[in-house]
Coordinates of C-alpha atoms in Angstrom, one line a residue:
Chain A
D1 CA 62.4 79.8 42.9
T2 CA 65.7 77.8 42.7
G3 CA 66.1 78.0 38.9
V4 CA 66.5 75.1 36.6
S5 CA 68.2 72.1 38.3
Q6 CA 69.9 69.3 36.5
D7 CA 71.2 66.0 38.0
P8 CA 73.8 64.7 37.9
R9 CA 76.3 67.4 37.2
H10 CA 78.8 64.9 35.8
K11 CA 78.5 61.4 34.5
I12 CA 81.2 59.1 33.3
T13 CA 80.0 55.9 31.6
K14 CA 81.4 53.1 29.6
R15 CA 80.5 52.8 26.0
G16 CA 77.4 50.7 25.5
Q17 CA 75.9 51.6 28.8
N18 CA 72.6 53.4 29.3
V19 CA 72.4 56.8 31.1
T20 CA 69.6 58.9 32.3
F21 CA 69.6 62.6 33.2
R22 CA 67.0 64.6 35.1
C23 CA 65.9 68.1 34.8
D24 CA 63.7 70.1 37.2
P25 CA 62.4 73.3 35.5
I26 CA 61.3 76.4 37.2
S27 CA 58.0 75.4 38.8
E28 CA 55.7 77.8 37.0
H29 CA 57.2 77.1 33.6
N30 CA 55.2 74.9 31.3
R31 CA 57.8 74.6 28.5
L32 CA 61.0 72.6 28.8
Y33 CA 63.8 72.1 26.3
W34 CA 66.9 69.9 26.0
Y35 CA 70.0 71.0 24.2
R36 CA 73.4 69.4 23.6
Q37 CA 76.6 71.3 23.6
T38 CA 79.9 69.9 22.5
L39 CA 83.3 71.4 23.1
G40 CA 83.8 74.6 21.2
Q41 CA 80.3 74.7 19.8
G42 CA 77.1 76.4 20.7
P43 CA 74.2 74.5 22.1
E44 CA 72.1 72.5 19.6
F45 CA 68.4 71.9 20.1
L46 CA 67.3 68.3 20.9
T47 CA 63.7 68.4 21.9
Y48 CA 60.9 70.5 23.4
F49 CA 57.9 69.8 25.7
Q50 CA 54.8 71.8 26.4
N51 CA 53.5 70.4 29.7
E52 CA 53.8 66.6 29.2
A53 CA 53.5 66.7 25.4
Q54 CA 56.7 66.3 23.3
L55 CA 56.0 68.8 20.5
E56 CA 59.3 69.1 18.7
K57 CA 62.3 66.8 18.1
S58 CA 65.5 67.5 16.3
R59 CA 67.0 65.1 13.8
L60 CA 69.9 65.0 16.2
L61 CA 67.7 62.9 18.5
S62 CA 68.5 59.5 17.2
D63 CA 66.6 56.3 18.1
R64 CA 69.0 55.8 21.1
F65 CA 67.7 59.0 22.7
S66 CA 64.4 59.3 24.5
A67 CA 63.0 62.1 26.6
E68 CA 59.9 62.2 28.8
R69 CA 58.1 64.6 30.9
P70 CA 55.4 62.4 32.4
K71 CA 53.5 64.8 34.7
G72 CA 54.5 68.0 33.0
S73 CA 57.0 68.9 35.7
F74 CA 60.5 67.3 35.7
S75 CA 61.9 65.7 32.6
T76 CA 64.3 62.8 31.9
L77 CA 66.6 62.3 29.0
E78 CA 67.9 58.7 28.4
I79 CA 70.6 57.7 26.1
Q80 CA 70.8 54.0 25.3
R81 CA 73.9 52.1 24.2
T82 CA 76.1 55.2 24.6
E83 CA 78.8 56.0 22.1
Q84 CA 81.9 58.1 22.4
G85 CA 80.3 60.7 20.2
D86 CA 77.6 61.2 22.8
S87 CA 80.2 62.9 25.1
A88 CA 78.9 66.4 25.6
M89 CA 77.2 68.8 28.0
Y90 CA 73.4 68.2 28.1
L91 CA 71.5 71.4 28.9
C92 CA 68.0 71.8 30.0
A93 CA 66.0 75.1 29.8
S94 CA 62.5 76.2 30.7
S95 CA 60.1 79.0 29.9
S96 CA 56.5 80.1 30.2
S97 CA 54.1 80.2 27.3
G98 CA 54.4 83.4 25.4
T99 CA 57.7 84.5 26.9
E100 CA 60.0 82.9 24.4
N101 CA 60.9 86.3 23.1
Y102 CA 62.3 87.0 26.5
G103 CA 64.8 84.1 26.6
Y104 CA 64.8 80.8 28.4
T105 CA 66.3 79.9 31.8
F106 CA 69.0 77.3 31.5
G107 CA 70.3 74.9 34.0
S108 CA 74.0 74.3 34.7
G109 CA 74.0 71.1 32.6
T110 CA 75.0 67.5 32.9
R111 CA 78.5 66.7 31.5
L112 CA 78.6 63.2 30.0
T113 CA 81.9 61.5 29.3
V114 CA 81.7 58.2 27.5
V115 CA 84.9 56.1 27.8
Chain B
G1 CA 67.1 77.2 7.6
N2 CA 68.1 79.5 10.5
S3 CA 71.8 80.1 11.3
V4 CA 73.9 82.4 13.4
T5 CA 77.5 83.3 12.6
Q6 CA 79.8 84.7 15.3
M7 CA 83.3 86.0 15.0
E8 CA 85.9 83.4 15.8
G9 CA 87.7 83.6 19.1
P10 CA 89.3 83.6 21.4
V11 CA 89.5 87.3 22.0
T12 CA 92.0 88.6 24.5
L13 CA 91.6 92.2 25.7
S14 CA 93.2 94.3 28.4
E15 CA 91.0 95.6 31.2
E16 CA 89.1 98.8 30.2
A17 CA 89.4 98.1 26.5
F18 CA 86.5 98.4 24.1
L19 CA 84.8 95.1 23.1
T20 CA 83.0 94.2 19.9
I21 CA 81.8 90.6 19.1
N22 CA 80.2 90.4 15.7
C23 CA 77.1 88.4 15.1
T24 CA 75.1 87.9 11.8
Y25 CA 72.1 85.8 11.2
T26 CA 70.0 84.1 8.6
A27 CA 66.4 83.5 9.5
T28 CA 62.9 83.3 8.2
G29 CA 60.4 85.9 9.3
Y30 CA 61.3 88.3 12.0
P31 CA 63.4 86.6 14.7
S32 CA 64.1 87.7 18.2
L33 CA 67.8 88.0 18.9
F34 CA 69.7 87.2 22.1
W35 CA 73.2 87.2 23.6
Y36 CA 73.9 84.6 26.3
V37 CA 76.9 84.4 28.5
Q38 CA 78.5 81.3 29.9
Y39 CA 80.9 81.7 32.8
P40 CA 83.4 78.9 33.5
G41 CA 81.6 75.9 35.1
E42 CA 78.1 77.5 34.8
G43 CA 75.1 77.3 32.6
L44 CA 74.0 79.9 30.0
Q45 CA 72.7 83.2 31.3
L46 CA 70.6 85.6 29.2
L47 CA 72.7 88.8 28.9
L48 CA 70.4 90.9 26.6
K49 CA 67.7 90.6 23.9
A50 CA 66.0 92.5 21.2
T51 CA 62.7 91.5 19.7
K52 CA 62.3 93.7 16.7
A53 CA 64.4 95.8 14.2
D54 CA 66.2 98.8 15.6
D55 CA 65.7 97.6 19.2
K56 CA 68.7 98.0 21.4
G57 CA 69.2 95.5 24.2
S58 CA 71.4 96.4 27.1
N59 CA 72.6 95.0 30.4
K60 CA 75.6 95.3 32.6
G61 CA 77.2 97.8 30.3
F62 CA 76.8 95.5 27.2
E63 CA 74.7 96.7 24.3
A64 CA 73.6 95.2 21.0
T65 CA 71.3 96.7 18.3
Y66 CA 69.0 94.6 16.1
R67 CA 70.0 95.7 12.5
K68 CA 67.6 94.1 10.0
E69 CA 69.2 95.7 7.0
T70 CA 72.5 94.1 7.7
T71 CA 71.1 91.0 9.6
S72 CA 73.4 91.7 12.5
F73 CA 73.4 91.9 16.3
H74 CA 76.9 92.9 17.3
L75 CA 77.7 92.9 21.0
E76 CA 79.6 95.9 22.4
K77 CA 81.0 97.1 25.7
G78 CA 82.9 100.3 26.3
S79 CA 85.2 99.1 29.0
V80 CA 85.6 95.5 29.8
Q81 CA 86.5 94.1 33.2
V82 CA 88.3 90.9 34.2
S83 CA 85.0 89.6 35.5
D84 CA 83.6 89.7 31.9
S85 CA 85.8 86.8 30.9
A86 CA 83.4 84.2 29.6
V87 CA 82.1 82.6 26.5
Y88 CA 79.5 84.7 24.7
F89 CA 76.8 83.2 22.4
C90 CA 74.6 84.9 19.9
A91 CA 71.2 83.2 19.4
L92 CA 67.9 83.7 17.6
H93 CA 64.4 82.5 18.0
S94 CA 62.5 82.6 14.8
G95 CA 59.0 81.8 16.0
A96 CA 57.1 80.5 13.1
G97 CA 55.8 77.5 15.0
S98 CA 59.2 76.5 16.3
Y99 CA 60.4 77.0 19.9
Q100 CA 64.0 76.2 19.5
L101 CA 66.9 78.7 19.8
T102 CA 69.6 78.6 17.2
F103 CA 73.0 79.5 18.6
G104 CA 76.3 80.6 17.2
K105 CA 79.5 78.7 18.1
G106 CA 80.4 81.1 20.8
T107 CA 83.2 83.6 21.3
K108 CA 85.6 83.1 24.2
L109 CA 86.6 86.4 25.8
S110 CA 89.6 86.7 28.2
V111 CA 90.2 90.0 29.9
I112 CA 93.7 90.5 31.4
P113 CA 94.5 93.0 34.2

């Protein structure tokens, strides 16, 4: 078990470009979450998958954001037409059904800088 | 809706000092409460948790007690070390059909020798 892996660790992109991040959860975890963390703030929930189904989305997830988990394993988060306000750390977490009361396992995050 | 309020930082303490980081919450139902820690350049790590009123979570010398009457979950440690320097986040999971964690803004702790 290598924990939750996120790739890339850092991404610098020009405003208006599209970016895609990948998350590989702990293999036996069927639930996967995306959060966004801006400087000086706590993580904010973006979306949640159970297996391949996206079951919950935050209002923060605008039309420019899309997330997938096609085979119920890894997930991708795509941001289209990036804006400077999208600059943040994007965190992925995973858990098993019924263990939410025991906390999630977070990855180290992808830091996005939009210039 | 759910919310978590943490004391403002940064907090600077000398090694072996006593630490308290206040956390209060607003939630529907009976949430589970967590403290996460984020060391520089790393992801969030679960530090401790409590799932019902009067439970005490503890780990690595840190403790927090779930106080339903005051809706609080204050983090304490009797003697901090330089290695405890990090950002600490209080969070809740309300259940009730939602799987998201609600986090506070974080409190940065710096421990000086």
